[in-house]
Coordinates of N, CA and C in Angstrom, one line a residue:
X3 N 46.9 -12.8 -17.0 CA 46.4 -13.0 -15.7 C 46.2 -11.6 -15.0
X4 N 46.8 -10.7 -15.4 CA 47.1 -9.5 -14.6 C 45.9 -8.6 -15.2
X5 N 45.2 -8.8 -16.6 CA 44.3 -7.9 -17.0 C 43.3 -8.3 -16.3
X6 N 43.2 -10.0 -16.1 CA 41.9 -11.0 -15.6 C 41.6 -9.8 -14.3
X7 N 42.8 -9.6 -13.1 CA 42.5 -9.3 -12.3 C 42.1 -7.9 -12.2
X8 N 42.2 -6.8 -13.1 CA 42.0 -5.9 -13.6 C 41.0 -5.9 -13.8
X9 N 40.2 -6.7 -14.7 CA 38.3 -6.6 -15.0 C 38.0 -7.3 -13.3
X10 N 38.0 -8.1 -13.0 CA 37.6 -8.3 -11.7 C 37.1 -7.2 -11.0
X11 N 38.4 -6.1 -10.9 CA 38.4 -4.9 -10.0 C 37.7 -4.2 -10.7
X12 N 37.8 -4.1 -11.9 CA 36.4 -3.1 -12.4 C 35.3 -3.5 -12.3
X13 N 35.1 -5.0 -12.0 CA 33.7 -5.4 -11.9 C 33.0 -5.0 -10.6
X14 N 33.8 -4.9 -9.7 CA 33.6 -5.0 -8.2 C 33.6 -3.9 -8.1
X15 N 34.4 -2.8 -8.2 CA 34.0 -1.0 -8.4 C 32.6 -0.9 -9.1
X16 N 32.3 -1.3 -10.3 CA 31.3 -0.9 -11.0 C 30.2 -1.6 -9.7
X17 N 29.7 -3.0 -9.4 CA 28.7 -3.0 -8.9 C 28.6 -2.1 -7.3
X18 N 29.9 -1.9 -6.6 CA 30.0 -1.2 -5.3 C 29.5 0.3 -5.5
X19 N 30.1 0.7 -7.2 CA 29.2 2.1 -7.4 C 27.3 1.9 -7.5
X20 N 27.1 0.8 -8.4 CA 26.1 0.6 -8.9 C 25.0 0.3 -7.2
X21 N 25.8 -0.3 -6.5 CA 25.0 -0.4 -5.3 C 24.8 0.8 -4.1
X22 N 26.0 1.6 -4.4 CA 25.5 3.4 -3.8 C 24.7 4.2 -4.1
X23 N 24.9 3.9 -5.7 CA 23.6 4.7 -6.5 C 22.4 4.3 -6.1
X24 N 21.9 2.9 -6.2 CA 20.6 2.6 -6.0 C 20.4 2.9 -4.3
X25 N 21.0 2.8 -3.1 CA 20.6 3.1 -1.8 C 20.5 4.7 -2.1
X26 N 21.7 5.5 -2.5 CA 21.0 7.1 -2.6 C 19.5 7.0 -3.2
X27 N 19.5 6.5 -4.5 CA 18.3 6.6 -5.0 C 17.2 6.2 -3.7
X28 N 17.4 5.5 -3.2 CA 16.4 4.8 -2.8 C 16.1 5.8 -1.1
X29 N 17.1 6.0 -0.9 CA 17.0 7.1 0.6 C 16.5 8.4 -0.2
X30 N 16.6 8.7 -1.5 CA 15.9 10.2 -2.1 C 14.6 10.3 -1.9
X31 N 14.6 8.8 -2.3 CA 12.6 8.4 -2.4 C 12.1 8.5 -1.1
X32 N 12.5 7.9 -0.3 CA 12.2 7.9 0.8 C 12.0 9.2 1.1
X33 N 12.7 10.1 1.2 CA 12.6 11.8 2.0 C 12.1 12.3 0.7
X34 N 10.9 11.6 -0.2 CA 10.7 12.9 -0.8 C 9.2 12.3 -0.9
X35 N 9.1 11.0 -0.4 CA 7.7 10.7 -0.1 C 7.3 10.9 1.3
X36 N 8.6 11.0 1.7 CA 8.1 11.2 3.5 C 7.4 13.1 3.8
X37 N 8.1 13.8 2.9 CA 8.0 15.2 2.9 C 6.6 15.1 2.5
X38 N 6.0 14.2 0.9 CA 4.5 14.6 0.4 C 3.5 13.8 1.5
X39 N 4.3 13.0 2.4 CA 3.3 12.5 3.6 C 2.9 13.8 4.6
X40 N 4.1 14.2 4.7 CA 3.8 15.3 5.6 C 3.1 16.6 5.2
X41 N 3.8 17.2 3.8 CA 2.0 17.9 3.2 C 1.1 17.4 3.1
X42 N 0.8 16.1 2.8 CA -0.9 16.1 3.0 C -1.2 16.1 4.1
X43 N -0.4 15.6 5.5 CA -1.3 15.7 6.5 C -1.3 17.1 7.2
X44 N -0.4 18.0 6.7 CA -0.5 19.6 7.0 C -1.9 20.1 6.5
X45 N -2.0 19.4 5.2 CA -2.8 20.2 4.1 C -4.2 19.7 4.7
X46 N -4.6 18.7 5.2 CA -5.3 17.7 5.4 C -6.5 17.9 6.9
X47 N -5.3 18.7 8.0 CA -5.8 18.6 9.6 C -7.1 18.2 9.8
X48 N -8.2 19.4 9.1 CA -9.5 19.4 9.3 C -10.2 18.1 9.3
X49 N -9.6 17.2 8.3 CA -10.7 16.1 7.4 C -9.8 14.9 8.8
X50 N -9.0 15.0 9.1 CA -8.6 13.9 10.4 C -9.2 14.1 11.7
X51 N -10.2 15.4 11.9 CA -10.8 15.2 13.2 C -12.3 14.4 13.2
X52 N -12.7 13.9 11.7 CA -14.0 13.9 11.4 C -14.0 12.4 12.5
X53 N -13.1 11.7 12.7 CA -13.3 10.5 13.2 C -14.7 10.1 14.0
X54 N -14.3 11.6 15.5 CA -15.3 11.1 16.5 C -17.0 11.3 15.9
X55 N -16.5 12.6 14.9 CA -17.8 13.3 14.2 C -18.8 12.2 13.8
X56 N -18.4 11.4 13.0 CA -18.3 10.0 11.7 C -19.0 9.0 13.2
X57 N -18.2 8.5 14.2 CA -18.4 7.6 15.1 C -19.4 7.7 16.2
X58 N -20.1 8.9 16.2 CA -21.1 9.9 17.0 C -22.4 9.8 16.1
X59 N -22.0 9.5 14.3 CA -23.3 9.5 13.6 C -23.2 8.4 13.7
X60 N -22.8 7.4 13.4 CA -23.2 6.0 13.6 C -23.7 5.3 15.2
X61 N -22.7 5.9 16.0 CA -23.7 5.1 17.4 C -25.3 5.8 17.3
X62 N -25.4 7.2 16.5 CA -27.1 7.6 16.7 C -27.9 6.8 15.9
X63 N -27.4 6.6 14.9 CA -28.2 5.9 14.0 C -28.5 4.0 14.4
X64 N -27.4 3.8 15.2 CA -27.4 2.6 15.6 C -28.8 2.7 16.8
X65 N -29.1 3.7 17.3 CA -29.9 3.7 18.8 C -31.3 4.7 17.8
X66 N -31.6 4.9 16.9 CA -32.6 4.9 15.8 C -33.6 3.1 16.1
X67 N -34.9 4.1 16.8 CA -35.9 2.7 16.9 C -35.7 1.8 16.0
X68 N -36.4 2.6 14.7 CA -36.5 1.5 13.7 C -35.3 0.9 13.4
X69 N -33.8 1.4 13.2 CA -32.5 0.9 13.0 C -32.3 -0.9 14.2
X70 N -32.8 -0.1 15.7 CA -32.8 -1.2 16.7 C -33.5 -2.1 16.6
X71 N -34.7 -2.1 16.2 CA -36.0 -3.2 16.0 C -35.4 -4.3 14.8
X72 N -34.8 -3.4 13.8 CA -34.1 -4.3 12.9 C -33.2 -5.3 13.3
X73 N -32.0 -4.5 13.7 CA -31.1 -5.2 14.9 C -31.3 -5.8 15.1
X74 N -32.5 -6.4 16.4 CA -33.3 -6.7 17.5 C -33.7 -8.0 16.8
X75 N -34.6 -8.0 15.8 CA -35.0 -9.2 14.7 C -33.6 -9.8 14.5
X76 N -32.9 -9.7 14.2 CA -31.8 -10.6 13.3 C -30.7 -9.9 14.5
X77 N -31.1 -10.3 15.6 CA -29.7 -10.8 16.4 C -29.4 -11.9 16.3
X78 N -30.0 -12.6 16.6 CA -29.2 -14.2 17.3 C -28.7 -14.6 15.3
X79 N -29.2 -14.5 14.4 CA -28.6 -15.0 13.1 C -27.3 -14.3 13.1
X80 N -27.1 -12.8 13.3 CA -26.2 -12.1 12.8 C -25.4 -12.3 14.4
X81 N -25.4 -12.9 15.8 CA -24.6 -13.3 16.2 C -23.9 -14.7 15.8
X82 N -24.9 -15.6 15.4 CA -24.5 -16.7 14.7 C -23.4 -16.9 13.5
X83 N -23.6 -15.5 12.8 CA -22.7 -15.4 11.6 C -21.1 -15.3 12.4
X84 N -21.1 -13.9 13.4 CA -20.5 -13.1 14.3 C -19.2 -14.9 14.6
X85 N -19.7 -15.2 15.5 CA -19.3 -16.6 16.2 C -19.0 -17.2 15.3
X86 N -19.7 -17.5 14.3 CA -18.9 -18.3 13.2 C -17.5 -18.0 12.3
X87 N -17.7 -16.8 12.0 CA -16.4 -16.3 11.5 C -15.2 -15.6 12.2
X88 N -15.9 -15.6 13.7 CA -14.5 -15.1 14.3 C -14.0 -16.4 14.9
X89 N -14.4 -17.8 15.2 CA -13.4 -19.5 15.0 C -13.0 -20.0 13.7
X90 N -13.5 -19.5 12.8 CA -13.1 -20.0 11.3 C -11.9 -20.1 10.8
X91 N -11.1 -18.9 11.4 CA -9.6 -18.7 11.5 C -8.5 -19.3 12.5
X92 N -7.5 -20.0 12.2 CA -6.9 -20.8 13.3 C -6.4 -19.8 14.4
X93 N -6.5 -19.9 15.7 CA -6.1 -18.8 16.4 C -4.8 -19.2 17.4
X94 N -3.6 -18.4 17.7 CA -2.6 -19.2 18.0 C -3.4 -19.4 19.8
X95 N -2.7 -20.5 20.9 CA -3.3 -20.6 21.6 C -2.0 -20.3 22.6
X96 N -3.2 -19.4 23.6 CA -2.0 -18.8 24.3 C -3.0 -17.5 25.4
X97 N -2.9 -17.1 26.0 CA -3.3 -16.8 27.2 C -4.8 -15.9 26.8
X98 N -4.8 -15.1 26.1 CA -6.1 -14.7 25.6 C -6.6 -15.1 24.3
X99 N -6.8 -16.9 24.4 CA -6.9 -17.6 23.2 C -8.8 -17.5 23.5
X100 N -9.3 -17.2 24.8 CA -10.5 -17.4 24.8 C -11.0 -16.0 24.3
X101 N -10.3 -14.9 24.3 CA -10.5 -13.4 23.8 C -10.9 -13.5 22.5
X102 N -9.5 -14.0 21.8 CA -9.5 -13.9 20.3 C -10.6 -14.3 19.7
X103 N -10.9 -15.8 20.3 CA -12.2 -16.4 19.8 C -13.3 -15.5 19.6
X104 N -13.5 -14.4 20.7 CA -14.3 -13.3 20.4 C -14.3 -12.4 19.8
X105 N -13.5 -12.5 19.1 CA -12.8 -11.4 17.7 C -12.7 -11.1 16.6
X106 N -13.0 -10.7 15.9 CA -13.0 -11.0 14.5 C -11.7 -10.3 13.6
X107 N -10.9 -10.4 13.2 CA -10.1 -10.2 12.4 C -10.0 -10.1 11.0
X108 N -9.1 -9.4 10.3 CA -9.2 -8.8 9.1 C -9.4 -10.0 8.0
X109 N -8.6 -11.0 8.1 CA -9.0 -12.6 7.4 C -10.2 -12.2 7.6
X110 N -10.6 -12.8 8.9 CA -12.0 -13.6 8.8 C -12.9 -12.1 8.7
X111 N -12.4 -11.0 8.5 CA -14.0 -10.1 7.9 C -14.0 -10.1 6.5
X112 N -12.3 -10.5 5.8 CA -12.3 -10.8 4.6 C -13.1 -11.7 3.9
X113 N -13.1 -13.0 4.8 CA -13.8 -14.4 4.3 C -15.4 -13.5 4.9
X114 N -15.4 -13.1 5.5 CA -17.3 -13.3 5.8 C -17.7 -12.0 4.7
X115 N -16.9 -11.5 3.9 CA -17.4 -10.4 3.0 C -17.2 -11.0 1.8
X116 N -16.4 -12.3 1.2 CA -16.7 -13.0 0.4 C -17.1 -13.7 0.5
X117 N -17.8 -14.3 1.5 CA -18.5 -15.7 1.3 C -20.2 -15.0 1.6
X118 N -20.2 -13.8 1.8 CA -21.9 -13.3 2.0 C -21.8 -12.5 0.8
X119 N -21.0 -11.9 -0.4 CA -21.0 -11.8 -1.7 C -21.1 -10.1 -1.4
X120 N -20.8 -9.9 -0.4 CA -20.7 -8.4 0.2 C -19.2 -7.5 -1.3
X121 N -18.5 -8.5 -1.3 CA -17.4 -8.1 -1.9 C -17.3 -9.3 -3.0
X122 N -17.4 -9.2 -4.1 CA -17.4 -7.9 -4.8 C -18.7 -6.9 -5.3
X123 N -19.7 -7.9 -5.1 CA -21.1 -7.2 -5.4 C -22.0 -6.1 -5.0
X124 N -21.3 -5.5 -3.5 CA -21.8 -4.1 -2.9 C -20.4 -3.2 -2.8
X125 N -19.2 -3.8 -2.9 CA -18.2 -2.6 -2.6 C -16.9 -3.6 -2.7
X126 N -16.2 -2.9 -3.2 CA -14.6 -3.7 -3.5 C -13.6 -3.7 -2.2
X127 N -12.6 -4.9 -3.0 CA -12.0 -5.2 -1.6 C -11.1 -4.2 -1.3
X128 N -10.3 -3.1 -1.9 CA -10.0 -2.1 -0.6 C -11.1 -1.3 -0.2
X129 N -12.0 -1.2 -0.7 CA -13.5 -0.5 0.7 C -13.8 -1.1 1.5
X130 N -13.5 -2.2 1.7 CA -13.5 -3.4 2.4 C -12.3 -3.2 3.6
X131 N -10.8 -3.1 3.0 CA -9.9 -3.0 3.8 C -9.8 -1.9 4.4
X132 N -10.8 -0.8 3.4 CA -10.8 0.7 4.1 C -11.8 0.8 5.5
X133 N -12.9 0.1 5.3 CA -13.8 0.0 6.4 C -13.1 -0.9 7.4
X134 N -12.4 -2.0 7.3 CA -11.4 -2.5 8.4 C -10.8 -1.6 9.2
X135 N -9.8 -1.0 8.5 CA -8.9 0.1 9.4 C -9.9 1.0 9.8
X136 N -10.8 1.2 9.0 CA -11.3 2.6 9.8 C -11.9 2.3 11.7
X137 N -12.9 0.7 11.1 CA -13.2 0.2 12.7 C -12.1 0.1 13.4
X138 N -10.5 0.2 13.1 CA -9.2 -0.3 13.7 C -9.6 0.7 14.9
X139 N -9.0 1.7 13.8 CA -9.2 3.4 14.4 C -10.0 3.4 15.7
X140 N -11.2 3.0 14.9 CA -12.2 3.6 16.2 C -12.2 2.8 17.8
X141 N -11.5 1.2 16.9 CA -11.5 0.7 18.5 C -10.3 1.3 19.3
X142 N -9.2 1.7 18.9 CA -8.7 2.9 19.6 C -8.6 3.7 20.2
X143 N -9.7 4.2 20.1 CA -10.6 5.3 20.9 C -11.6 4.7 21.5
X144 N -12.6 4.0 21.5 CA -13.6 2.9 22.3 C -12.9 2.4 23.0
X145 N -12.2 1.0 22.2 CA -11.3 0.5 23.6 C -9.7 -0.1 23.6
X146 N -9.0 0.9 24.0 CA -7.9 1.4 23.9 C -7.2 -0.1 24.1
X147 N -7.6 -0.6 25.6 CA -7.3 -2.1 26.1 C -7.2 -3.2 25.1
X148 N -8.1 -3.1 24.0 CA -8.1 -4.0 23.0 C -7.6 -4.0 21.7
X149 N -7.3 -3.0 21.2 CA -6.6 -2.4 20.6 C -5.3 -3.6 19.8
X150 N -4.6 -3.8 20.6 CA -3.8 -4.8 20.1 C -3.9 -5.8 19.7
X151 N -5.4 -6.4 20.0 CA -6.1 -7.9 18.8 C -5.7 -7.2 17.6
X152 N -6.2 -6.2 17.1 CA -6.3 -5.8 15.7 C -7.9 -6.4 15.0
X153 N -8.4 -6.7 15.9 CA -9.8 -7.5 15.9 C -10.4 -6.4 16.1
X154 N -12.0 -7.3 16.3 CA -13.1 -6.4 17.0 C -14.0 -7.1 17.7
X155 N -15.4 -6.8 18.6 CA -15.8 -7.4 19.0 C -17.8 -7.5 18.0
X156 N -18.2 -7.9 18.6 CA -19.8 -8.1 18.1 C -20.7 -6.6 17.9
X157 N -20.3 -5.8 18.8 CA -20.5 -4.5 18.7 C -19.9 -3.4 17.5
X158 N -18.9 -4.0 17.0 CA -17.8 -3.7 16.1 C -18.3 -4.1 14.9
X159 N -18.7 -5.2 15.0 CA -19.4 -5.6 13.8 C -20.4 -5.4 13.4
X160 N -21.6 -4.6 14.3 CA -22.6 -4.4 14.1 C -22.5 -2.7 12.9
X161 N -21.3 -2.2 13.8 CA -20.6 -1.0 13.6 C -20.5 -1.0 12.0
X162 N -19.3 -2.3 11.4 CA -18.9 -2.2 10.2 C -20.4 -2.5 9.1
X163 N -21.2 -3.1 9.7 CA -22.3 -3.5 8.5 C -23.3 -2.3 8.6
X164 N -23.6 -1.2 9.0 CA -23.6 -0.2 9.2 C -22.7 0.9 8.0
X165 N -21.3 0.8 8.0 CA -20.6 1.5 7.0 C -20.5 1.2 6.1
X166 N -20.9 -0.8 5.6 CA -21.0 -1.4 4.4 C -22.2 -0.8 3.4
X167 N -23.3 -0.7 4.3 CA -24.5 -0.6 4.1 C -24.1 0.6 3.5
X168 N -24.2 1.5 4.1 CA -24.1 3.1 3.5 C -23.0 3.3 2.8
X169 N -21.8 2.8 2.7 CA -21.0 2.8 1.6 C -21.9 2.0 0.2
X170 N -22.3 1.1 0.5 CA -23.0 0.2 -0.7 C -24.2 1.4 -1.1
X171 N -24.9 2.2 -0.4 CA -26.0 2.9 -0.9 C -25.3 4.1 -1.4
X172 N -24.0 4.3 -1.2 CA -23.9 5.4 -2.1 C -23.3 5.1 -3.1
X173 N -22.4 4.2 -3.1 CA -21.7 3.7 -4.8 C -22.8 3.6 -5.8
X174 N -24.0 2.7 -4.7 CA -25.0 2.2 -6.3 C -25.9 3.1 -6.5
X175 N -25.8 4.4 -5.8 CA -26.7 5.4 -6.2 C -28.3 5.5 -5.4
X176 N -28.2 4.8 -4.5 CA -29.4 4.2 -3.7 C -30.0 5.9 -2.1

């Protein structure tokens, strides 16, 4: 009986060691990815101001005649699309349930980039998630107020098919 309780106790030491080791391990990791987070973004400064640069070339090219005449033709379809996939997703209801509806979110830009064959066939799905956040970003800076949908508006979306487009023309070489 008395050895029984003896392995017991070494069992319980061994996992109480085995469970210190792995939290150090694991707090190591942490401060040694948190440090290569922070060289890159030392290392990095320059390439983080490109934002407004980047959001400056797209509203010009967005106000480009020929860009707007295009536009202009295939509004009401590409608001049709717009409205469709920002109700497609169930939205919880609750005081800016009529906002959201005007929203588009990361699901439903997921579903409208596979179901229009955007993804996989012009650009993969993290270029996909990457062009998401990047619109995040910008609505950030556009509109600070809104910011917390995690959405966008129709303007937004005009924005991302815009970065699709020229992401898609440079992957395939176009």
């Amino acid at each position: 009986l008395w050895s029984d309780f003896k392995k017991a106790k070494l069992a319980r030491d061994q996992a109480r060691q085995a469970e210190e080791d792995y939290l150090n391990k694991k707090k190591e990791l942490h401060q040694k990815l948190s440090s290569q987070i922070h060289e890159y973004f030392e290392s990095h400064k320059e390439q983080l101001h490109h934002l407004p640069k980047e959001t400056e070339e797209v509203k010009h090219f967005l106000k480009r005649p020929e860009v707007k005449k295009v536009f202009d033709a295939y509004d009401k379809e590409l608001k049709m699309f717009f409205d469709f996939y920002c109700k497609c997703e169930l939205k919880r209801i609750g005081f800016r349930y009529e906002d959201e509806i005007k929203w588009m979110d990361y699901w439903e830009v997921a579903w409208f980039a596979y179901q229009t064959n955007i993804v996989p066939t012009i650009i993969s799905v993290d270029d996909m998630k990457y062009i998401f956040l990047w619109m995040l970003r910008e609505l950030e800076v556009e509109q600070p107020e809104n910011a917390e949908l995690k959405s966008f508006d129709y303007e937004f979306f005009k924005w991302m098919l815009v970065r699709i487009a020229a992401l898609g023309q440079f992957k395939l070489g176009g």
